[in-house]
mmCIF file of C-alpha atoms in Angstrom:
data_model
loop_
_atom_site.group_PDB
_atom_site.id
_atom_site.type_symbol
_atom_site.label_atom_id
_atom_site.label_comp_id
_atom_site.label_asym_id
_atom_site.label_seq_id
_atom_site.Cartn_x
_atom_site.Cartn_y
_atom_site.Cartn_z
ATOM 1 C CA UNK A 8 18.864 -15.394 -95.757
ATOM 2 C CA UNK A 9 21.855 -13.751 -94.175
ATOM 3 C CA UNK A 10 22.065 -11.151 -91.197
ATOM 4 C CA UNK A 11 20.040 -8.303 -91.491
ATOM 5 C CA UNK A 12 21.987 -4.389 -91.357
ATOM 6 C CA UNK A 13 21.089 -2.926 -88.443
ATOM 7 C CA UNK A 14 22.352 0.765 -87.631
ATOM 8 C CA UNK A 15 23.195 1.523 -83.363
ATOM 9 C CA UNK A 16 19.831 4.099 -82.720
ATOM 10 C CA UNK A 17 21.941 7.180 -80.410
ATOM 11 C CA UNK A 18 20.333 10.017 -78.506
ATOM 12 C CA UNK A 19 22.073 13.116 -77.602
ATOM 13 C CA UNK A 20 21.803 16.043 -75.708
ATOM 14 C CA UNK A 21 22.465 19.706 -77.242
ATOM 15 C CA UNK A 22 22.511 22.036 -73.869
ATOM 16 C CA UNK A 23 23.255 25.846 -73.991
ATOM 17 C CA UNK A 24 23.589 27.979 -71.528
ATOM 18 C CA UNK A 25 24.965 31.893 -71.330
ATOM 19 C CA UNK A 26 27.418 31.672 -68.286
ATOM 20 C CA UNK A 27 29.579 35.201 -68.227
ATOM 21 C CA UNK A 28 27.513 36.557 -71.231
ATOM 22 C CA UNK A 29 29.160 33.542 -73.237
ATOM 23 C CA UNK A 30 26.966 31.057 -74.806
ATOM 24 C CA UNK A 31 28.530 27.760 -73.852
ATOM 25 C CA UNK A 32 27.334 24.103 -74.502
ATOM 26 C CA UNK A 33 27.589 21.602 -72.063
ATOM 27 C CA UNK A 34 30.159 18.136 -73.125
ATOM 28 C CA UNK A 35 30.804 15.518 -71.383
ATOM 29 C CA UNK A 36 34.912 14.416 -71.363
ATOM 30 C CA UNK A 37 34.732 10.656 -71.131
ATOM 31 C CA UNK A 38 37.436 7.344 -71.266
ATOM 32 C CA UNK A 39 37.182 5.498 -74.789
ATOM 33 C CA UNK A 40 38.914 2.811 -76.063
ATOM 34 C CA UNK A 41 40.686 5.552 -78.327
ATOM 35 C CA UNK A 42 41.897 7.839 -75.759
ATOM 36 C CA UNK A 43 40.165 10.679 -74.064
ATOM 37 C CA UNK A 44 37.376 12.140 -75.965
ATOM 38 C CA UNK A 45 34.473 14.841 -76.316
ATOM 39 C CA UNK A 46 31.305 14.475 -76.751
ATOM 40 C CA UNK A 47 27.525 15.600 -76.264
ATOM 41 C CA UNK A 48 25.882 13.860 -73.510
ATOM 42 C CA UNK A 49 24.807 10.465 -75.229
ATOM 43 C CA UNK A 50 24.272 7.251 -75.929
ATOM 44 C CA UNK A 51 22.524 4.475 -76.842
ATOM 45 C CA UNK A 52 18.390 3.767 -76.925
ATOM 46 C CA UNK A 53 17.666 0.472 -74.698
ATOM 47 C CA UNK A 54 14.494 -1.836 -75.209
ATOM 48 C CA UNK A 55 11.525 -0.793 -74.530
ATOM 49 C CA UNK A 56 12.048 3.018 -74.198
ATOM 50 C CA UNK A 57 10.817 6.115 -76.323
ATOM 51 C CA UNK A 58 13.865 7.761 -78.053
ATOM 52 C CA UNK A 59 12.781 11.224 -75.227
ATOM 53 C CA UNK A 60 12.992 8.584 -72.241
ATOM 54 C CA UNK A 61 16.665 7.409 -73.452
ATOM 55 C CA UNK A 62 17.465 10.860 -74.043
ATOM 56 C CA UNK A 63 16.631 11.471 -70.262
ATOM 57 C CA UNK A 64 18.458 8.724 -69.342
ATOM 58 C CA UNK A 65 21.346 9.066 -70.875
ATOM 59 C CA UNK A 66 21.463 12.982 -69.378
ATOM 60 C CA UNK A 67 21.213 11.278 -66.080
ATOM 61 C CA UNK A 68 23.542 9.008 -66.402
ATOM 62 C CA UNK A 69 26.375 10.930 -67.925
ATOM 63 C CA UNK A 70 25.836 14.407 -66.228
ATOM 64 C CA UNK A 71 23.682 13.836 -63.219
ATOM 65 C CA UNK A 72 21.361 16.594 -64.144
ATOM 66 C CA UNK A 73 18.082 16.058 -65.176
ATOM 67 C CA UNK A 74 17.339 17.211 -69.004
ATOM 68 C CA UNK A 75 13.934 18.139 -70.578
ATOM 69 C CA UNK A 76 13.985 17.963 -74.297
ATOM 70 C CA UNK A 77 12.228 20.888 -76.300
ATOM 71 C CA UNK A 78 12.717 20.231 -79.504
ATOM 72 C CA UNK A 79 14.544 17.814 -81.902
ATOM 73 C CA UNK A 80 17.415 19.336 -83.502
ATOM 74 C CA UNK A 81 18.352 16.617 -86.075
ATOM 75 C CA UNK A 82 18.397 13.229 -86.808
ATOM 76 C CA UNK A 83 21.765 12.153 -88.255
ATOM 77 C CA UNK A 84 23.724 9.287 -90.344
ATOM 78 C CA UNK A 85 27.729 8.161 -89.135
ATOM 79 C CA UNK A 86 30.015 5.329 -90.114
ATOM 80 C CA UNK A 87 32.942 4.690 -87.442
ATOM 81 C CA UNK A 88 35.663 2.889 -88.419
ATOM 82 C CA UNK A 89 38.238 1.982 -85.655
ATOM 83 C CA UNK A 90 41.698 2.255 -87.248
ATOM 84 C CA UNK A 91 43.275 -0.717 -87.119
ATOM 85 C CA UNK A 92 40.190 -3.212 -87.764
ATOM 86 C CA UNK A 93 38.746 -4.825 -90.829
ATOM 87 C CA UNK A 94 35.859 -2.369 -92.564
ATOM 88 C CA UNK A 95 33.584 -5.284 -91.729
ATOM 89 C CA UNK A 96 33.601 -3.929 -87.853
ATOM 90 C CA UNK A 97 32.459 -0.229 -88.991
ATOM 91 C CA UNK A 98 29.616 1.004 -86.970
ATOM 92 C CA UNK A 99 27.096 2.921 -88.051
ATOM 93 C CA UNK A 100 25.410 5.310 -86.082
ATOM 94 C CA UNK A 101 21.783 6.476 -85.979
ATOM 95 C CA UNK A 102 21.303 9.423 -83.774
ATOM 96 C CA UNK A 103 18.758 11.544 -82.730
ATOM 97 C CA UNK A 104 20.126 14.917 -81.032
ATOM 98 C CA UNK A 105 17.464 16.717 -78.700
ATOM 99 C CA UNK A 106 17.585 20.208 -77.728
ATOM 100 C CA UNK A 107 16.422 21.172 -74.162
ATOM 101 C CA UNK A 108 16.387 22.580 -70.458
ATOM 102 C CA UNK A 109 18.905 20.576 -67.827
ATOM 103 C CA UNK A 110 18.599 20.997 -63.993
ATOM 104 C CA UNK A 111 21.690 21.507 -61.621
ATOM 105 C CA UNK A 112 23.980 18.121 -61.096
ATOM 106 C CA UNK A 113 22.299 16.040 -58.159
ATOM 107 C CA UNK A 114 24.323 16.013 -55.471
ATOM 108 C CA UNK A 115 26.388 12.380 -54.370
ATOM 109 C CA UNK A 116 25.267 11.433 -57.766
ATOM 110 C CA UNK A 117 28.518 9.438 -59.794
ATOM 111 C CA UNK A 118 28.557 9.749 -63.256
ATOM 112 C CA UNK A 119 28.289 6.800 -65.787
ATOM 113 C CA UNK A 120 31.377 4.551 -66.003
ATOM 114 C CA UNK A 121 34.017 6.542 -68.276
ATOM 115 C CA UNK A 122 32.718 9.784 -68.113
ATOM 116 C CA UNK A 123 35.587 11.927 -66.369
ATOM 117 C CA UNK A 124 33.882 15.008 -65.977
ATOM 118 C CA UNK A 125 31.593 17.823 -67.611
ATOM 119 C CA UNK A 126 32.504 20.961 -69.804
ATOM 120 C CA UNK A 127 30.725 23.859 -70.734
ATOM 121 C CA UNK A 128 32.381 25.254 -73.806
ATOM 122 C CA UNK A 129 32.139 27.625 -76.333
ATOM 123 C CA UNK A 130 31.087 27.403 -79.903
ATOM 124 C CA UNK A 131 34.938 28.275 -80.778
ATOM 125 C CA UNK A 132 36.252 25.838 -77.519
ATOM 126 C CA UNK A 133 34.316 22.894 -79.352
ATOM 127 C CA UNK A 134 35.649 23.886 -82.783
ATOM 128 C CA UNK A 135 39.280 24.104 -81.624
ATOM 129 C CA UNK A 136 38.768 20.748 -79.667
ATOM 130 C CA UNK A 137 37.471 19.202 -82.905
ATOM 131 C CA UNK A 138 40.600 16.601 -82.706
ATOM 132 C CA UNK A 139 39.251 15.396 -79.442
ATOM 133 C CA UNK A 140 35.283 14.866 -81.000
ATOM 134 C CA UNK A 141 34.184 11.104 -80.108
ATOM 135 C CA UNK A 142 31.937 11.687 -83.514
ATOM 136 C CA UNK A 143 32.195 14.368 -86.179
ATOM 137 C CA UNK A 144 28.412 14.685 -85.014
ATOM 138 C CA UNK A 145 29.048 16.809 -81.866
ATOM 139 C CA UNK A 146 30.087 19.803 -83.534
ATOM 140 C CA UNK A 147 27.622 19.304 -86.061
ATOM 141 C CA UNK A 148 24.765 18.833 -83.785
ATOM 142 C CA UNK A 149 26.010 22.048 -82.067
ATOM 143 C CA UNK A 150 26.117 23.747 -85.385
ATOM 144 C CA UNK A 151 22.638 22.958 -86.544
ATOM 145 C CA UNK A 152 21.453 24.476 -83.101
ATOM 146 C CA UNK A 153 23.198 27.714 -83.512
ATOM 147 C CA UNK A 154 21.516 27.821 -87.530
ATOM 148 C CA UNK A 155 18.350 27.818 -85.240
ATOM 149 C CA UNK A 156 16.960 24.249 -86.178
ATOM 150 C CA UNK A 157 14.337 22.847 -83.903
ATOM 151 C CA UNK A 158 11.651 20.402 -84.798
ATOM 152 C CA UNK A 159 8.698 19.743 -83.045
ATOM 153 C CA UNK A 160 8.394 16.700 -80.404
ATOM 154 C CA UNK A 161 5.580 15.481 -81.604
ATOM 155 C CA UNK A 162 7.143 14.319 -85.039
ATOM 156 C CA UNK A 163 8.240 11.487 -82.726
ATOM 157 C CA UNK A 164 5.630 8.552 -82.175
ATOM 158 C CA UNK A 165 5.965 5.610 -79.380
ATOM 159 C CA UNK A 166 3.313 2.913 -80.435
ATOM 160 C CA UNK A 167 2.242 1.646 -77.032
ATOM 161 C CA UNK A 168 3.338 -1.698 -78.382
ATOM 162 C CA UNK A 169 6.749 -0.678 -77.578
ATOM 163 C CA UNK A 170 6.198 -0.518 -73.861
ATOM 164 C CA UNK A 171 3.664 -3.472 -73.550
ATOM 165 C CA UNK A 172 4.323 -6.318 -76.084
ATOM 166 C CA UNK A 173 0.624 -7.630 -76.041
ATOM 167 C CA UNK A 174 -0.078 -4.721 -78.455
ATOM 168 C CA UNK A 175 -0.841 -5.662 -81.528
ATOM 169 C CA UNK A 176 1.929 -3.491 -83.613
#
């Protein structure tokens, strides 16, 4: 039997705030092995975490401020091809974009390796910057939060197996 499919499981942050009676969401600008890019604070889920703790994490990582997801806004399908490679090296992406409240940066704290600096933009900002988007999916993600969709939290589950492998699954 050959090598099981297996899609990369994302989180993301969708953060909006009204700064100067503009609502604005907060990006992240980061180094990629395409150039400068855009995207929503994210990134990947790691072993033995809930798909809320990585959400956290990544947050933390990439902003310095600690985020409290409300609500799940979406869970989303992506292919990525990197121009210049084989189809065989597409990636595809399943991601899981949280909506939620995010504390001031902690001070000292460095950002995650790449990560440049963060933005708070506009709705229109993001849409004009759409040629800088690391994935199609931040603007999307952004867009199915302004359309108002929130699902609750507790459509998640975390079998305890996943944090102490003596659980039966």
């Amino acid at each position: 039997m050959g090598d099981r499919w297996k899609p990369s499981v994302t989180v993301a942050a969708i953060v909006e705030r009204v700064i100067d009676g503009a609502s604005r969401y907060l990006l992240v600008e980061e180094q990629t092995q395409q150039g400068l890019r855009l995207n929503n604070p994210a990134g990947h889920l790691d072993a033995g975490e809930s798909l809320e703790q990585a959400v956290v994490r990544e947050v933390f990582e990439e902003t310095a401020c600690h985020f409290v997801p409300r609500a799940l806004v979406g869970v989303y399908l992506s292919r990525f091809h990197r121009p210049g490679t084989d189809e065989n090296d597409d990636v595809t992406y399943l991601r899981f974009a949280f909506c939620g409240t995010i504390g001031e940066p902690e001070a000292g704290r460095a950002l995650d390796e790449g990560i440049v600096r963060t933005l708070w933009m506009t709705p229109d900002e993001v849409r004009t910057s759409a040629a800088m988007h690391r994935s199609p999916l931040v603007l999307q993600c952004i867009d199915d939060h302004l359309a108002g969709r929130r699902y609750p939290l507790q459509l998640l589950q975390a079998h305890p197996s996943l944090y102490d492998p003596g659980v039966p699954g």
